[in-house]
PDB file of C-alpha atoms in Angstrom:
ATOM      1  CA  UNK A 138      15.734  44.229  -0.999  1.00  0.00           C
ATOM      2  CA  UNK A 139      14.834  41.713  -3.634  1.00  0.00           C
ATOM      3  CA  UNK A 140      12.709  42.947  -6.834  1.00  0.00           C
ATOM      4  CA  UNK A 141      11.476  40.645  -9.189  1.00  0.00           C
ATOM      5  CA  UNK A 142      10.447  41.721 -12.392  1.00  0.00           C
ATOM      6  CA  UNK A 143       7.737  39.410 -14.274  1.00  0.00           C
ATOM      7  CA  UNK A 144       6.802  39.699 -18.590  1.00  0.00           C
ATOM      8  CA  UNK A 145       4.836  39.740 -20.133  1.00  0.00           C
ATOM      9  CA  UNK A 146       1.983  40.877 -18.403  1.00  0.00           C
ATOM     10  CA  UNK A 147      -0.251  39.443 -20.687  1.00  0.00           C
ATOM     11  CA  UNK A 148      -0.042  36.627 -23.129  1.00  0.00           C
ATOM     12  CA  UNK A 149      -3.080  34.947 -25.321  1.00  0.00           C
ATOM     13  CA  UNK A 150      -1.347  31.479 -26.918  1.00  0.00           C
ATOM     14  CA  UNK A 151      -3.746  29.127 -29.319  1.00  0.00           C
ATOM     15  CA  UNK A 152      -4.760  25.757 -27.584  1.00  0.00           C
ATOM     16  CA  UNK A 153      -2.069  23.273 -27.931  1.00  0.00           C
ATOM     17  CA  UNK A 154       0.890  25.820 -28.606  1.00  0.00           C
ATOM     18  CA  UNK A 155       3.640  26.582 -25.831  1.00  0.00           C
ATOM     19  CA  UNK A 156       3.689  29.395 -23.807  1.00  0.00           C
ATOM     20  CA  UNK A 157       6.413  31.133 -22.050  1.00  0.00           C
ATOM     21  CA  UNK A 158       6.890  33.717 -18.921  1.00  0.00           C
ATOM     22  CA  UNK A 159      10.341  34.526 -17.943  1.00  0.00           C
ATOM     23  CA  UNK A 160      11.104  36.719 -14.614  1.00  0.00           C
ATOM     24  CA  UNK A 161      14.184  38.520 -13.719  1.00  0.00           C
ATOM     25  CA  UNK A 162      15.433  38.666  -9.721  1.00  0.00           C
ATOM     26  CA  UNK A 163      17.906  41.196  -8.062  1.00  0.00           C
ATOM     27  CA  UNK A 164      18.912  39.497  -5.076  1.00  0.00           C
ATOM     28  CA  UNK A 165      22.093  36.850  -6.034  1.00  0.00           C
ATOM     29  CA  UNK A 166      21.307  35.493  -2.272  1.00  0.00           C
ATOM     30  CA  UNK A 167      17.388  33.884  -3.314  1.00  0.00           C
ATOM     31  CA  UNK A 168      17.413  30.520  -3.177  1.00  0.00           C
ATOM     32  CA  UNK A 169      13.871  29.455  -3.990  1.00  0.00           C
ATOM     33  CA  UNK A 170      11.978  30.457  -6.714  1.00  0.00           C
ATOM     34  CA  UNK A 171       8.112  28.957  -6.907  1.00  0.00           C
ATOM     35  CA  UNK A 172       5.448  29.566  -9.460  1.00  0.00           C
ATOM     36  CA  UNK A 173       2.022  29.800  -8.525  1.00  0.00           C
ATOM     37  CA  UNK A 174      -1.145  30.235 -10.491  1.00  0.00           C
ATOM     38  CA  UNK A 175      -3.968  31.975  -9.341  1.00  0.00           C
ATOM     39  CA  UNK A 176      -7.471  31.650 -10.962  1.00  0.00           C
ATOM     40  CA  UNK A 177      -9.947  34.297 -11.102  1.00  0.00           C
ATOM     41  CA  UNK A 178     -11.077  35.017  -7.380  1.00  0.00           C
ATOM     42  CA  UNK A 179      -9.290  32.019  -6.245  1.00  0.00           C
ATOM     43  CA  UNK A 180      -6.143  31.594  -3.948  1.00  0.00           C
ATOM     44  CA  UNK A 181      -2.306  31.076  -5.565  1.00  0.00           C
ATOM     45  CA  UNK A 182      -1.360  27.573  -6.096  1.00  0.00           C
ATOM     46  CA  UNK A 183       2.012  26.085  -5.993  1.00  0.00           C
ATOM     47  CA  UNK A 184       2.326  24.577  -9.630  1.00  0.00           C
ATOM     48  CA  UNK A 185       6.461  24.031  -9.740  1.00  0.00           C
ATOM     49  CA  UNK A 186       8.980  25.312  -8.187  1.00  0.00           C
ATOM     50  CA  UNK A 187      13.002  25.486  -8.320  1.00  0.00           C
ATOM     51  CA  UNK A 188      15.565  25.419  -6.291  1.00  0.00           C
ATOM     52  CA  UNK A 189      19.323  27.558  -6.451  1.00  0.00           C
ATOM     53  CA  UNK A 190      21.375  24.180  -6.916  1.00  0.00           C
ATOM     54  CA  UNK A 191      19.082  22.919 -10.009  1.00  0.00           C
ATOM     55  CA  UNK A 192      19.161  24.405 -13.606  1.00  0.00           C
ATOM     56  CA  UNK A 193      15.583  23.243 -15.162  1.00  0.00           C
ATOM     57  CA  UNK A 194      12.652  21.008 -13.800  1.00  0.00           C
ATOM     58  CA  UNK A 195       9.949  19.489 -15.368  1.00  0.00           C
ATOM     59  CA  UNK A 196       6.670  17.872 -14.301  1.00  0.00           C
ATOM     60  CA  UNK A 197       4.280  17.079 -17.161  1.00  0.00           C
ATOM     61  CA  UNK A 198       3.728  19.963 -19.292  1.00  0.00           C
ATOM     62  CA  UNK A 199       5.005  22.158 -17.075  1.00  0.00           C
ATOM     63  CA  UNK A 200       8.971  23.133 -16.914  1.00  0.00           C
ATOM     64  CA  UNK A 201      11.102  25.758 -14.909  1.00  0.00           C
ATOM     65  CA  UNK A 202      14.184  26.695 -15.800  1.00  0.00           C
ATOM     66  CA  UNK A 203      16.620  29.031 -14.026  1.00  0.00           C
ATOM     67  CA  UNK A 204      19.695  30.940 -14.840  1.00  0.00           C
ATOM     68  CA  UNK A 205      21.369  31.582 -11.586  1.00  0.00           C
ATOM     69  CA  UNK A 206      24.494  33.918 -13.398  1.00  0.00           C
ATOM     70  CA  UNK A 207      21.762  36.176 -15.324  1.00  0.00           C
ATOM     71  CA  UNK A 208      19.478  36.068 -12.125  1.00  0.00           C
ATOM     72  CA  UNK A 209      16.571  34.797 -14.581  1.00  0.00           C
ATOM     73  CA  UNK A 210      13.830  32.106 -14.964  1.00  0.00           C
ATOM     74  CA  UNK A 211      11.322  31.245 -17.166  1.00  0.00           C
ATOM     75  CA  UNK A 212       7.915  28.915 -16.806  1.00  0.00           C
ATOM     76  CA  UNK A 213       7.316  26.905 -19.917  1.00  0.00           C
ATOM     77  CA  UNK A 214       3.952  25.549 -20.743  1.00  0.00           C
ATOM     78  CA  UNK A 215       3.585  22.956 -23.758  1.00  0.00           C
ATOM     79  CA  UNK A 216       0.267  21.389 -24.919  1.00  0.00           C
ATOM     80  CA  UNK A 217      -1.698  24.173 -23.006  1.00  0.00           C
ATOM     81  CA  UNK A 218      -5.113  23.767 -22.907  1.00  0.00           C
ATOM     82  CA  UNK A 219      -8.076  26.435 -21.857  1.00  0.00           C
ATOM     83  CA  UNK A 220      -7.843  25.322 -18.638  1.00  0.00           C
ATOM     84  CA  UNK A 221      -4.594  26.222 -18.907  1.00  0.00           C
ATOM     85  CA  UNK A 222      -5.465  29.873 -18.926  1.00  0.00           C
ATOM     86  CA  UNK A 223      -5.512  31.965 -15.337  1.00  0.00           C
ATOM     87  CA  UNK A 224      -2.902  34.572 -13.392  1.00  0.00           C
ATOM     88  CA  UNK A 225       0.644  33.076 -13.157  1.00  0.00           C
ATOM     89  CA  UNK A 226       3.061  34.660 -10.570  1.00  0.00           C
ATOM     90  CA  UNK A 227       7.038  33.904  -9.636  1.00  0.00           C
ATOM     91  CA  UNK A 228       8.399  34.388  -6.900  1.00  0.00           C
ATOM     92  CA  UNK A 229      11.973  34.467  -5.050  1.00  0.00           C
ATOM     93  CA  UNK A 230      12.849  33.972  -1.647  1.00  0.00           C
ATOM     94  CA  UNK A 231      15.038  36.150   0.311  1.00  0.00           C
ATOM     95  CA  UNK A 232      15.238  39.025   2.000  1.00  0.00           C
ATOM     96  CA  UNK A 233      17.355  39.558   5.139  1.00  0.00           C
ATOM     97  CA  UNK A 234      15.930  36.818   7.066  1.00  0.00           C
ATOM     98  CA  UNK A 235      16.209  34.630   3.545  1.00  0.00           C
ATOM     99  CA  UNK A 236      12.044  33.893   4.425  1.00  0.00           C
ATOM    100  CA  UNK A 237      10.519  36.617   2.240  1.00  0.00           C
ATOM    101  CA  UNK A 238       8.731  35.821  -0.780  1.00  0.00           C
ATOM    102  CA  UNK A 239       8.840  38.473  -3.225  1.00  0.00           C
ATOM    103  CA  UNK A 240       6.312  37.986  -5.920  1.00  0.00           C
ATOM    104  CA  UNK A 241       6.028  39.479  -9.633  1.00  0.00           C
ATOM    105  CA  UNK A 242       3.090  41.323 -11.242  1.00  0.00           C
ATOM    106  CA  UNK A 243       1.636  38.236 -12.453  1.00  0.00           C
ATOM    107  CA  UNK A 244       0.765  37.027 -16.501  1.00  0.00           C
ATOM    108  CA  UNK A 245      -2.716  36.887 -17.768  1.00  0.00           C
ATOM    109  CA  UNK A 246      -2.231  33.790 -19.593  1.00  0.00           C
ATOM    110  CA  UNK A 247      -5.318  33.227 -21.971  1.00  0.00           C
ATOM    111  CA  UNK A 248      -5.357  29.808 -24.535  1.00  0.00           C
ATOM    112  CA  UNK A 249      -7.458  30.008 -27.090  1.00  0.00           C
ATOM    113  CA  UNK A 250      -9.286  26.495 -27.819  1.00  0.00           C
TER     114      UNK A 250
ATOM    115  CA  UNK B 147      -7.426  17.697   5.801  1.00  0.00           C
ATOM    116  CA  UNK B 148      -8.645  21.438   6.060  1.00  0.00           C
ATOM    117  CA  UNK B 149      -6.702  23.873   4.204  1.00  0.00           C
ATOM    118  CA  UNK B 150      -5.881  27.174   5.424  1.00  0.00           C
ATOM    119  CA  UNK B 151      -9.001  29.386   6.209  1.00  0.00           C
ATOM    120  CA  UNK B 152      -9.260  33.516   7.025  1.00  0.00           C
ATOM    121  CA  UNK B 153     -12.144  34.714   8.017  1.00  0.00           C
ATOM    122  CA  UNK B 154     -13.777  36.864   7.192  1.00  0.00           C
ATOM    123  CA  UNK B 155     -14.074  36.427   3.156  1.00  0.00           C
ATOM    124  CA  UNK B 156     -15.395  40.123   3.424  1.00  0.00           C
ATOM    125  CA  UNK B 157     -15.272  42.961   5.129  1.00  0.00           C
ATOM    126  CA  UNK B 158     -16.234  46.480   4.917  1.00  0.00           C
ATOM    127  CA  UNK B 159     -15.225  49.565   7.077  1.00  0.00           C
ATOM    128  CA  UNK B 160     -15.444  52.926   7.298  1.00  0.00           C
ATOM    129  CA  UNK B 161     -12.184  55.118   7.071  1.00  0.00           C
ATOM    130  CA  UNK B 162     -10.469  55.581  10.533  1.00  0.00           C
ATOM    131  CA  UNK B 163     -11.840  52.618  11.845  1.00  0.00           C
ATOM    132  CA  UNK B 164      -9.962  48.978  13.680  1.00  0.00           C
ATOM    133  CA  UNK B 165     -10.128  45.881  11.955  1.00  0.00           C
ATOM    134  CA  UNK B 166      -8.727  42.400  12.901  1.00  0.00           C
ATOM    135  CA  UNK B 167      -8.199  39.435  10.220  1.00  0.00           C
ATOM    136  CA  UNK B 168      -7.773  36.363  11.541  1.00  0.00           C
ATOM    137  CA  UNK B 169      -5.739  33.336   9.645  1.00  0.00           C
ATOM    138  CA  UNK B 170      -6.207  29.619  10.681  1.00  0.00           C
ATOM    139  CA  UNK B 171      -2.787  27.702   9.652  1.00  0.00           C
ATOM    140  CA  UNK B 172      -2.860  23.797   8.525  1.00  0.00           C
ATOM    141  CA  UNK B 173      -2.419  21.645  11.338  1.00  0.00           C
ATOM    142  CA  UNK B 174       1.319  21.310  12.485  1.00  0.00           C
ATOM    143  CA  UNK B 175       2.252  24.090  10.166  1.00  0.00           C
ATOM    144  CA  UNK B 176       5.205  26.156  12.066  1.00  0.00           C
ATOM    145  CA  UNK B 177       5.500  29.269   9.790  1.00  0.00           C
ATOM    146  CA  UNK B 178       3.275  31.649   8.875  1.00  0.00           C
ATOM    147  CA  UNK B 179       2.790  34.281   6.271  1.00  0.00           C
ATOM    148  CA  UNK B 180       0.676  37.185   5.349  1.00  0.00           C
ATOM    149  CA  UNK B 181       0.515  39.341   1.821  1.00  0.00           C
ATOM    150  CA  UNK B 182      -1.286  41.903   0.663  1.00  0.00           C
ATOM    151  CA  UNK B 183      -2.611  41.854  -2.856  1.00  0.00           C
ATOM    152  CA  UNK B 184      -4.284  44.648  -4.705  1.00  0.00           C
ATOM    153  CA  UNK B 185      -6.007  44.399  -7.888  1.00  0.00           C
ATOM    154  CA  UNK B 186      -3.809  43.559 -10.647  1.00  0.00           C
ATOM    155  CA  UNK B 187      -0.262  43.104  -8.655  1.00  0.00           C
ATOM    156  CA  UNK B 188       1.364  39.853  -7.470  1.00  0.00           C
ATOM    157  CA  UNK B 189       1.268  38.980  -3.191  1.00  0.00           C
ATOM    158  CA  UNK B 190       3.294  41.106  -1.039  1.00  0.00           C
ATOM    159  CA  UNK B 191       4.886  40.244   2.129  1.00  0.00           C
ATOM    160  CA  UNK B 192       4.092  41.594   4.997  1.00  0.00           C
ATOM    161  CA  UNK B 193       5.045  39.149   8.158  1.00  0.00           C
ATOM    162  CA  UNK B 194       6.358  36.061   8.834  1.00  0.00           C
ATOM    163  CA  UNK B 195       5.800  34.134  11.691  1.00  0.00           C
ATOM    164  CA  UNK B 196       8.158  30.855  13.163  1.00  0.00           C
ATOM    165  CA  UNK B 197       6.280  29.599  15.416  1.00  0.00           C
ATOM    166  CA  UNK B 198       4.771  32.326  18.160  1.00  0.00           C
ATOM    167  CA  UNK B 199       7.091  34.997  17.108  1.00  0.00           C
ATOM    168  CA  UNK B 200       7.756  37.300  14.152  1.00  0.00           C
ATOM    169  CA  UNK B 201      10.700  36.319  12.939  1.00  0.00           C
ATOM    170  CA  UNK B 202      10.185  39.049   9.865  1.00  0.00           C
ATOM    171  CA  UNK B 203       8.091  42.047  10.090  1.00  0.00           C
ATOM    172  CA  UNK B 204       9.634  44.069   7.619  1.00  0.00           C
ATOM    173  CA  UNK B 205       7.409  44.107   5.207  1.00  0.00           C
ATOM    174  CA  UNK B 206       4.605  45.781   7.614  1.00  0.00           C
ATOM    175  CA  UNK B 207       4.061  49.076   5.969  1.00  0.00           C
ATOM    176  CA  UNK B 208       3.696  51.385   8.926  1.00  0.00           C
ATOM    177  CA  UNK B 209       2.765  50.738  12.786  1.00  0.00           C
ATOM    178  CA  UNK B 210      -0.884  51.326  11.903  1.00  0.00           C
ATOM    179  CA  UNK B 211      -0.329  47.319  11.015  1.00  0.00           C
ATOM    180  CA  UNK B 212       0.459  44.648  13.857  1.00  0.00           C
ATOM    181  CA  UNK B 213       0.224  40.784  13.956  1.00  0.00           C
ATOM    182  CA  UNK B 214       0.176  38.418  16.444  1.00  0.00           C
ATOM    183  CA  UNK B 215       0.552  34.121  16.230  1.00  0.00           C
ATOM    184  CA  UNK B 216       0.322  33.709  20.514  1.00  0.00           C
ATOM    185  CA  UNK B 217      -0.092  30.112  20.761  1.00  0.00           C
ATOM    186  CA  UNK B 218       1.637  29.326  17.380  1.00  0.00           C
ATOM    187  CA  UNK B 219      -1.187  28.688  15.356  1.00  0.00           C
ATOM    188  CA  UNK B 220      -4.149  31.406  14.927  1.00  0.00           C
ATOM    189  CA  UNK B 221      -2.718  34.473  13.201  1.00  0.00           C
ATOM    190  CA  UNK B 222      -4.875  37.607  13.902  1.00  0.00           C
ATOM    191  CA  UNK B 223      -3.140  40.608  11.411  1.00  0.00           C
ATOM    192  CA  UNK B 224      -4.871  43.846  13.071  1.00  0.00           C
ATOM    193  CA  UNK B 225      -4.745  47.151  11.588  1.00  0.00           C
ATOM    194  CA  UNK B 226      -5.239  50.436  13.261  1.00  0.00           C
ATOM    195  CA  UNK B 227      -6.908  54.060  11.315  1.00  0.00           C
ATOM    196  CA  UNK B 228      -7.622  51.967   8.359  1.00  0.00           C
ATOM    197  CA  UNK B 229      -7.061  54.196   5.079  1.00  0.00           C
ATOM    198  CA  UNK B 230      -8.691  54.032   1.671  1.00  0.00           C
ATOM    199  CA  UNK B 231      -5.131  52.846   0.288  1.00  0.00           C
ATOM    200  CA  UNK B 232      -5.257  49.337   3.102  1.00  0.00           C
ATOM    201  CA  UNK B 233      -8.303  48.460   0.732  1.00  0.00           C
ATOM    202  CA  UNK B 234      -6.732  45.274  -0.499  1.00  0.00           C
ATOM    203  CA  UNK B 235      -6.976  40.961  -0.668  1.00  0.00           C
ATOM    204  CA  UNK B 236      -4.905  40.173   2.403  1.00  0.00           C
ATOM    205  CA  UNK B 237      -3.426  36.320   2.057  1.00  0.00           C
ATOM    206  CA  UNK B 238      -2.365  34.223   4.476  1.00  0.00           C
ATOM    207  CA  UNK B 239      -0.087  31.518   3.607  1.00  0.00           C
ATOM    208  CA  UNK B 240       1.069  28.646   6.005  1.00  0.00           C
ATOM    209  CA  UNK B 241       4.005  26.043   5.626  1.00  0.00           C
ATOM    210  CA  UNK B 242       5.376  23.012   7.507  1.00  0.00           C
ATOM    211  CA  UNK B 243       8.571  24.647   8.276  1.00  0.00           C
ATOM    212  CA  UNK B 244       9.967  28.124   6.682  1.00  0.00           C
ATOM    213  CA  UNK B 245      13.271  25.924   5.312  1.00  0.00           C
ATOM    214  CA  UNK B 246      13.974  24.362   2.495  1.00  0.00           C
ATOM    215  CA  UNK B 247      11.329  24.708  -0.695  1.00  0.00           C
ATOM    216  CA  UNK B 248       8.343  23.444   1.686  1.00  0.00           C
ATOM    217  CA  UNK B 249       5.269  24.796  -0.253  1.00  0.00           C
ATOM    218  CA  UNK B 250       3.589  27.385   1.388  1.00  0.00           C
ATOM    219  CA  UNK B 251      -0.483  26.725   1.167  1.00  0.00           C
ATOM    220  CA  UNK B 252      -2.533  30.145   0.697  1.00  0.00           C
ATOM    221  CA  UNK B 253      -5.961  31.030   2.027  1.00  0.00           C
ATOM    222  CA  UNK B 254      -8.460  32.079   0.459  1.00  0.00           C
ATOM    223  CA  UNK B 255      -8.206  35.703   1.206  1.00  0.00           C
ATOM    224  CA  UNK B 256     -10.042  37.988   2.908  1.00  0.00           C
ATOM    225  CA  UNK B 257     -10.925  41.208   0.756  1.00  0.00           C
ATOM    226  CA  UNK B 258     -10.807  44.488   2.910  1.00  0.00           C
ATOM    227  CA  UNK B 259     -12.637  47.256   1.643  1.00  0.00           C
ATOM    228  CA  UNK B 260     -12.360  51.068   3.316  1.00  0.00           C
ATOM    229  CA  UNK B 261     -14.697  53.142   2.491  1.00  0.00           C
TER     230      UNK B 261
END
């Protein structure tokens, strides 16, 4: 099955600097590849995701780029701010049914103010 | 609208013992998903559901673990001889259709704890 490997696992950035998380995926089949962040106690929430036809997207200060031949992608914060700072997962969708969501170990991302 | 709600937030049980957890979907919301997530680790599947039927179990650990969607909404995720190791966040995700990048919507979890 699909493993997805997620680093770093933590990651403190000062207020208004850029912060990157990259994640690796086994499965050359996944197709879909969300990022959700997840605050303290608090349900994952959807905050950009890509698709398999697409190389990068951006929304804001977030961006997602993905490198379909290396079987990598990275989530790219810029400006970040303290509330900013919370769990971030990826994710990739396959599986044999091409429905499961496999999710990394998650990033403690912490900004500094 | 409502989001997607489990009940309960909590719950407590005593090793060996049955427990059900029960997800509500959004509205209109055909498939269906529940993870497990223990302390420190990223969401990990468990079921899928399309509709009334499980169209991927394989992430169910063992057969102590069942789920059921009957009418195509309610999700009730039972487990059987709960174990110290089931003690987990179980999430229940719901999306308009399983296609496509439609974003699945989490829960907010309910935390199992087995004594």
């Amino acid at each position: 099955g699909e493993n997805v490997e997620q680093h770093p696992s933590t990651l403190s950035v000062q207020e208004g600097d850029s912060a990157v998380i990259k994640c690796t995926y086994s499965d050359s089949a996944s197709n879909y590849f969300p990022w959700y962040k997840q605050e303290l106690g608090k349900r994952p929430q959807l905050i950009i995701d890509i698709r398999s036809n697409v190389g990068e997207k951006k929304d804001q200060r977030i961006a997602v780029t993905l490198n379909k031949t290396a079987k990598h992608f990275s989530l790219h914060i810029t400006e970040t701010q303290p509330e900013d700072s919370a769990v971030y997962f990826c994710a990739a969708r396959g599986g044999i049914t091409g429905n499961q969501f496999y999710f990394g170990t998650g990033t403690s991302l912490t900004v500094i103010p | 609208g409502a989001g997607v709600s489990q009940t309960p937030s909590n719950k407590v049980t005593e090793k060996g013992k049955y427990v059900e957890l029960r997800c509500d979907p959004i509205s209109g919301h055909t498939a269906l998903y529940w993870y497990r997530q223990s302390l420190g680790q990223g969401p990990e599947f468990l079921i899928y559901f399309q509709g009334t039927g499980a169209a991927d179990d394989s992430g169910l650990p063992n057969d102590r673990f069942f789920a059921v969607r009957p009418e195509g909404s309610v999700s009730t995720l039972k487990i059987q001889r709960t174990e110290r190791g089931d003690s987990a966040v179980y999430l229940c995700a719901s999306s308009l259709t399983p296609v496509s990048t439609n974003e699945q919507f989490f829960g907010p979890g309910t935390r199992l704890t087995v004594l």
